[in-house]
Amino acid sequence: MKPASFVRHVPRTTEQVVDALAEFVPLDGRILAGGQSLVPIMAFRMARPAHLIDINEVEGLDRLVVDGDFLSIGAIVRHGAFHKPVVEGPLGRLLSFVAHHIAHYPIRMRGTFCGSLAHADPASEWCLVAATLGAKLIAKSVRGERIIEVDDFLEGIMSTSLAEDEFLAEARLPLLPRDTKFGFYEFSRRVGDFAMAASLVTYRLANGSIVDAHVGIGGAEDRARRIPEAEAILNAQAPAQDLFVAAAEAAANAIDALEDIQTTAEYRRDLVRAVTRRALERSTL
Amino acid sequence: MTAHTRGSGTNWVGRSIRRLEDPALVTGQGRFTADLPAVHWVRFVRSSIAAGKIQSIEAPPGANIITASDLRALKPIRPVLSKFNYVPVGQPILADGVVRFTGEPIAAAYAASKDQAEDLADQVEVVIAETTALVDGPLALVEGAPLVHAEAAGNVIVEGRVRTPGFDEVWRSAHKVLRVDARSRRQNAAPMEARAGHAAYDPATGRVTLTCTTQMPHLTRTAVCDIIGIPEAELRVIAPDVGGGFGQKMSLAVEYVLLVWLARRLRSSVAWTEDRRENLIASFHSRDQHIELEGAFDAGGKLIALSADIIANIGAYSCFPTTCGVEPLMALAELPGPYDVSAYNCRARGVLTHTCPMAPYRGVSRPVITFAIERLMDKAAAAFGIEPTELRRRNLIDKFPHTSPMGLMFDDGTYKETMEIAIKAVDLPAFRKQQQVARTRGRYLGIGFATFSERTGYGSPAFAARGMEITPGWETVHLTIDPSGFVEARIGASPHGQGLRTTLAQIIADEIGIDPQFIKVVHGDTDRSPYGWGTFASRSLVLSGGASLIAAQKIRAKLIKMASHMLETAPEDITLKSGSAHVIGTDRSIAIATMARAAYHQTHIFKGEIEPGLTETGTYDPSGTFSNACHTAIVEVDIDTGRVEVKKFLVAEDAGLIINPMIADGQVHGGVAQGIGNALLEEIIYDETGNILTSTLADFLPPTAREIPELELHHLETLTGNTITKAKGLGEGGAIGAPAAVINAINDALSSFGVSIDEMPATPQRIRAALRSSGKLR
């Protein structure tokens, strides 16, 4: 369980990162951020990059600031940075609550928000957050910079729309209005395991009715996404248990469930129903 | 509980003194096999195919690769039973033309570092013509199934049967017959330290020292020397600190044979450190059993007859030295458990499949048979409309000695008493009320009990009953007081976390009146310790403890005789305590250290009446003794997801005299944690082609501290007459009772659905599927 040999490159600036990508991607190069997914895969020799472009020393990539109406998260901001709220208001509390569900403490000290998105594991909590809140992702390469909407970014199981020579330099999450309510619930076999299903919901209330409902589901399909069928049931209705049950049912029916040897589509839908309802129930606490 | 005073009466036994082995371990000074430097590192090329014929093995030119063709002079591993229609199949050290499980070693690559060896192994191309793989035990029995070994017809490698006289008549008289179809899926013991071996050739002597993670250093020496064909004097085996074994490190690893052979060939040092993936796919597995169990009850809820058909999927080869018979035959022998039933009909078969070989794992078969019979008892209780504990009250043995239908003799125990302690401690009537209230709020709480016996500390007659060519049993201790007055106990047992350095020192200390800190227990080195069997089967405290006591009694007698000379006093007026011999009723004494000097340097003062030196040998081979316990689990089932939370776990157990309560509790804690893992989480999964899907600890799920509740422990101490220390073993009980208690609790929680969960682990998927099939979900 030792990785195949590779050359490690340690750029100090973003320009050096993109230059290194241009040079080494054709030679089977990859970005190394927190390494909490890539390094184990390398140890199993399921990944054998010849070059690693280690971005941990790059100046400025640890930037975590409010920039206008969004939160800007640099490429090497660790999960653990979100343990305490990083912004006032619901977004900071939401990120803090979710961060505590990511794996285990040592992993959270090393793994990165952007790395999770770029890795695009369907069970990733941050992918669910990005999909539910509508993140914008900043990709950089020698060809320049582009902004990718999260729905265009996440393409499937461990698959994104990043070009080979691009790296995810920054993620931008919209700040949430102060009256935003949220709820998160995930199901896993053990504490800290990959989620078998997770749901993040946000909405606001106008005259007692739900507006701008976002219902995100992760871990159940090939990528995290919002479920419009569930949101349609919630919008313009007053929060109520029956409503939550109906929205959860809609979410369960809407998904194209991941299956494996232990987990049938039917069971995955059971979980989606449960996590969605519980996320909604928690939103009222 | 009886107060006990032995020897000098200093009473070290019974105290929770801190473990003497821990300071090194907790300060990073432990010495583990993988810490050793080596000139050559080995990486095994393993089969990615479960069943097939090897067509070619190609390595880069000049690469250092060993294959079966290099090992023609080596014998296969071929353990033997002389009974139960056992078919002795051989396991080659490296696959020889045929592969029989995914992960089987095909070649050994070696290089100057672990990394280079892995790079080299990666470049070895093996072409295998795949044949049909058998993965499931019952399917391997289907007529016309391919044979895993040509010599084992029908893939049955061992078969035990029993039918007590008059069984049919008793069966026909039944008032009710209850049935359980119990399925225990496959596990891996998953010790914290995976296996590792290091073999170093000494050019001066021609000897090899094999340092490895074994529970049985002497048996490893015997086996490796037999296979390679060298005298045992040419091999020294050392088990240094070992990070957990649980049975997985009891069976001989082909990898160690290869290392010794290669060290001799290269006249150098070679090492291998197993990685977690190798451990999960190719170290030994366990527990894979299917039990169809029926119980006949009279109108009063008394079990009158038991009938069982047991299929143990033993994998592709038979483990050395116990043989694969250990699982099915222990099930056959001990299935009736602690229940008073004399009519018994059972067939137990070990079945070969294209899967990783099975070997003992903490509890050996009993976690599965206890699960099966405890499910039967709960089903019977439901059928009779009584509390499960009331049904057990009507069936647990309470007269001793008790003879089981298989002829096992149960010594004094507290089967009913431990259950009553548990019932009281959990306040069963109060729990039933709480359960009702919770149910009205949509919460599903359940309680489960498991009452069981744990056969421990058995000697050679018990093992001989299995017809083992290699019949374990006795243990020997060499006890020496050196000229400086320090005590060294060299033992044949080989502890690897059990705290034996401390508990044996406590036993010896009481006998010779010396503080345990001056008593060093030496183990795990065939050059330094007497031939012994190692540590397994909850035997070490009973066997090595008994041998320690015998040796200490001899040393004590000699010290008193010496003191009698030196103090010119009658022996009966002398006692040993606090490191000295004292003349009773006077202030006259002489330090044991002074006597020790004399034993070596002043022997003339004994006028030839006392042999020089201070070494005595104790050997102990007892008949065996049964510990017992009642485990109680309270769980909550989340019916929406099928997830189970263990909210409370209680153990009331009786392991005879407790030498060190803290160490005893630790044994129970660890066993219960593994049992909860067995019940809820841990499962080795093969797909239908024999590919293994659980090759990382993200897929194979041992419980963490977050899944284990705080445990409540109660001890009774029945001072057995079956062992000279009055202690019984307790290493395995935690793992034996916990699975049944948890599964019974789940079924109790779900009683309103009319489902029966009879498969372990009870994963959320299985529970939810059962709930769905009940048709009673909202």
Short mmCIF file of N, CA, C and O in Angstrom, two decimals, chain A residues 1-2 4 43-45 48 187-191 193 196 261-263 266-267 270-271 273-274 277-278, chain B residues 43 118-119 122 275-277 638 640-641 643 680-681 685 693 696-697 701-702 706-707 764-765 768 772:
data_model
loop_
_atom_site.label_atom_id
_atom_site.label_comp_id
_atom_site.label_asym_id
_atom_site.label_seq_id
_atom_site.Cartn_x
_atom_site.Cartn_y
_atom_site.Cartn_z
N MET A 1 0.84 -1.20 0.00
CA MET A 1 0.00 0.00 0.00
C MET A 1 0.87 1.24 0.00
O MET A 1 0.75 2.11 0.85
N LYS A 2 1.77 1.29 -0.98
CA LYS A 2 2.60 2.47 -1.17
C LYS A 2 2.25 3.02 -2.55
O LYS A 2 2.08 2.25 -3.49
N ALA A 4 2.61 4.49 -6.28
CA ALA A 4 3.63 4.41 -7.32
C ALA A 4 4.42 5.72 -7.30
O ALA A 4 3.94 6.73 -6.78
N ALA A 43 -2.49 5.24 -2.72
CA ALA A 43 -1.92 4.14 -1.94
C ALA A 43 -2.43 2.80 -2.45
O ALA A 43 -1.70 1.80 -2.47
N PHE A 44 -3.69 2.77 -2.87
CA PHE A 44 -4.24 1.55 -3.47
C PHE A 44 -3.80 1.38 -4.92
O PHE A 44 -4.17 0.41 -5.57
N ARG A 45 -3.10 2.36 -5.42
CA ARG A 45 -2.63 2.37 -6.81
C ARG A 45 -3.79 2.37 -7.80
O ARG A 45 -3.65 1.90 -8.94
N ARG A 48 -2.45 6.71 -10.32
CA ARG A 48 -0.99 6.71 -10.40
C ARG A 48 -0.50 7.93 -11.14
O ARG A 48 0.12 7.81 -12.21
N PHE A 187 -27.50 10.40 6.61
CA PHE A 187 -27.53 9.03 7.12
C PHE A 187 -26.26 8.32 6.69
O PHE A 187 -25.91 8.32 5.51
N SER A 188 -25.58 7.73 7.66
CA SER A 188 -24.41 6.90 7.34
C SER A 188 -24.39 5.72 8.30
O SER A 188 -25.06 5.74 9.33
N ARG A 189 -23.62 4.68 7.94
CA ARG A 189 -23.60 3.48 8.77
C ARG A 189 -22.99 3.76 10.13
O ARG A 189 -23.46 3.31 11.16
N ARG A 190 -21.85 4.48 10.13
CA ARG A 190 -21.21 4.85 11.39
C ARG A 190 -21.02 6.36 11.37
O ARG A 190 -20.98 6.98 10.31
N VAL A 191 -20.80 6.92 12.55
CA VAL A 191 -20.49 8.34 12.61
C VAL A 191 -19.23 8.60 11.78
O VAL A 191 -18.23 7.91 11.95
N ASP A 193 -18.82 8.16 8.55
CA ASP A 193 -18.75 7.44 7.27
C ASP A 193 -19.36 8.28 6.15
O ASP A 193 -20.08 9.24 6.39
N MET A 196 -24.93 7.86 3.04
CA MET A 196 -25.69 7.05 2.08
C MET A 196 -26.85 7.86 1.51
O MET A 196 -27.41 7.51 0.48
N ILE A 261 -24.38 -3.53 -4.22
CA ILE A 261 -24.74 -4.90 -3.88
C ILE A 261 -25.56 -4.97 -2.58
O ILE A 261 -26.37 -5.87 -2.39
N GLN A 262 -25.38 -4.00 -1.70
CA GLN A 262 -26.15 -4.00 -0.45
C GLN A 262 -27.38 -3.11 -0.51
O GLN A 262 -28.29 -3.26 0.28
N THR A 263 -27.35 -2.13 -1.40
CA THR A 263 -28.33 -1.06 -1.32
C THR A 263 -29.18 -1.03 -2.59
O THR A 263 -28.69 -0.68 -3.66
N GLU A 266 -34.82 0.95 -3.97
CA GLU A 266 -35.94 1.12 -3.04
C GLU A 266 -35.45 1.61 -1.68
O GLU A 266 -36.00 2.53 -1.08
N TYR A 267 -34.36 0.98 -1.20
CA TYR A 267 -33.82 1.41 0.10
C TYR A 267 -33.25 2.83 0.01
O TYR A 267 -33.42 3.63 0.92
N ASP A 270 -35.96 5.07 0.38
CA ASP A 270 -36.37 5.13 1.79
C ASP A 270 -35.51 6.15 2.55
O ASP A 270 -36.02 6.92 3.36
N LEU A 271 -34.22 6.09 2.27
CA LEU A 271 -33.32 7.01 2.98
C LEU A 271 -33.57 8.45 2.57
O LEU A 271 -33.56 9.35 3.41
N ARG A 273 -36.30 9.75 1.55
CA ARG A 273 -37.54 10.17 2.20
C ARG A 273 -37.25 10.56 3.65
O ARG A 273 -37.69 11.62 4.13
N ALA A 274 -36.47 9.74 4.33
CA ALA A 274 -36.20 10.00 5.76
C ALA A 274 -35.33 11.24 5.95
O ALA A 274 -35.62 12.10 6.80
N ARG A 277 -37.25 14.56 5.06
CA ARG A 277 -38.23 14.94 6.09
C ARG A 277 -37.51 15.46 7.35
O ARG A 277 -37.90 16.46 7.92
N ARG A 278 -36.44 14.78 7.72
CA ARG A 278 -35.75 15.20 8.95
C ARG A 278 -35.02 16.53 8.77
O ARG A 278 -34.95 17.33 9.71
N ARG B 43 6.97 -8.30 -1.47
CA ARG B 43 5.60 -7.94 -1.80
C ARG B 43 4.99 -9.14 -2.53
O ARG B 43 5.60 -9.66 -3.47
N GLU B 118 6.85 -3.24 -4.18
CA GLU B 118 5.48 -3.09 -4.69
C GLU B 118 5.49 -2.71 -6.18
O GLU B 118 4.68 -3.20 -6.96
N ASP B 119 6.44 -1.86 -6.55
CA ASP B 119 6.58 -1.51 -7.98
C ASP B 119 6.86 -2.76 -8.80
O ASP B 119 6.29 -2.96 -9.87
N ASP B 122 3.93 -5.06 -9.13
CA ASP B 122 2.98 -4.49 -10.09
C ASP B 122 3.29 -4.88 -11.52
O ASP B 122 2.40 -4.89 -12.37
N ASP B 275 -0.46 -5.12 4.28
CA ASP B 275 -1.25 -3.89 4.32
C ASP B 275 -2.70 -4.25 4.62
O ASP B 275 -3.08 -5.41 4.66
N ARG B 276 -3.49 -3.21 4.86
CA ARG B 276 -4.86 -3.47 5.32
C ARG B 276 -5.68 -4.20 4.26
O ARG B 276 -6.51 -5.05 4.57
N ARG B 277 -5.43 -3.87 3.00
CA ARG B 277 -6.19 -4.55 1.95
C ARG B 277 -5.86 -6.04 1.96
O ARG B 277 -6.75 -6.89 1.89
N ASP B 638 -34.50 2.73 14.32
CA ASP B 638 -35.09 3.80 13.52
C ASP B 638 -35.79 3.11 12.35
O ASP B 638 -35.14 2.66 11.41
N ASP B 640 -37.58 4.13 9.97
CA ASP B 640 -37.54 4.78 8.66
C ASP B 640 -36.29 4.41 7.88
O ASP B 640 -36.30 4.36 6.65
N THR B 641 -35.19 4.21 8.60
CA THR B 641 -33.92 3.94 7.92
C THR B 641 -33.37 2.54 8.21
O THR B 641 -32.47 2.08 7.53
N ARG B 643 -31.77 1.83 10.92
CA ARG B 643 -30.56 1.97 11.73
C ARG B 643 -30.83 1.58 13.19
O ARG B 643 -31.88 1.88 13.73
N LEU B 680 -24.09 -5.78 13.99
CA LEU B 680 -24.65 -4.64 13.25
C LEU B 680 -23.85 -4.21 12.03
O LEU B 680 -24.42 -3.65 11.10
N LEU B 681 -22.54 -4.39 12.04
CA LEU B 681 -21.72 -3.66 11.07
C LEU B 681 -20.83 -4.50 10.17
O LEU B 681 -20.73 -4.23 8.97
N ILE B 685 -17.91 -9.06 2.06
CA ILE B 685 -18.85 -9.35 0.98
C ILE B 685 -18.10 -9.72 -0.30
O ILE B 685 -17.19 -9.00 -0.73
N LEU B 693 -15.56 -7.30 -2.18
CA LEU B 693 -15.99 -5.91 -2.30
C LEU B 693 -15.67 -5.08 -1.06
O LEU B 693 -15.89 -3.88 -1.04
N THR B 696 -11.39 -2.41 2.13
CA THR B 696 -10.85 -1.28 2.90
C THR B 696 -11.70 -1.10 4.14
O THR B 696 -12.81 -1.64 4.24
N LEU B 697 -11.19 -0.32 5.07
CA LEU B 697 -11.96 -0.06 6.29
C LEU B 697 -13.03 1.02 6.06
O LEU B 697 -13.71 1.41 7.00
N LEU B 701 -16.70 -2.53 8.16
CA LEU B 701 -16.96 -1.49 9.15
C LEU B 701 -16.88 -1.98 10.59
O LEU B 701 -17.89 -2.32 11.19
N PRO B 702 -15.69 -1.99 11.19
CA PRO B 702 -15.65 -2.26 12.63
C PRO B 702 -16.30 -1.09 13.38
O PRO B 702 -16.26 0.05 12.90
N ARG B 706 -17.90 5.58 18.91
CA ARG B 706 -19.21 6.24 18.77
C ARG B 706 -20.35 5.25 18.63
O ARG B 706 -21.51 5.61 18.81
N GLU B 707 -20.05 4.01 18.26
CA GLU B 707 -21.12 3.01 18.10
C GLU B 707 -21.27 2.13 19.33
O GLU B 707 -22.15 1.27 19.37
N PRO B 764 -28.86 -1.88 8.26
CA PRO B 764 -30.08 -1.09 8.05
C PRO B 764 -30.86 -1.59 6.83
O PRO B 764 -32.09 -1.61 6.84
N GLN B 765 -30.10 -1.99 5.79
CA GLN B 765 -30.79 -2.47 4.58
C GLN B 765 -31.63 -3.70 4.89
O GLN B 765 -32.77 -3.83 4.44
N ARG B 768 -34.68 -2.81 7.16
CA ARG B 768 -35.70 -2.08 6.41
C ARG B 768 -36.41 -3.02 5.42
O ARG B 768 -37.62 -2.93 5.24
N ARG B 772 -40.36 -3.80 5.41
CA ARG B 772 -41.18 -3.63 4.21
C ARG B 772 -41.95 -4.91 3.90
O ARG B 772 -43.15 -4.86 3.59
#
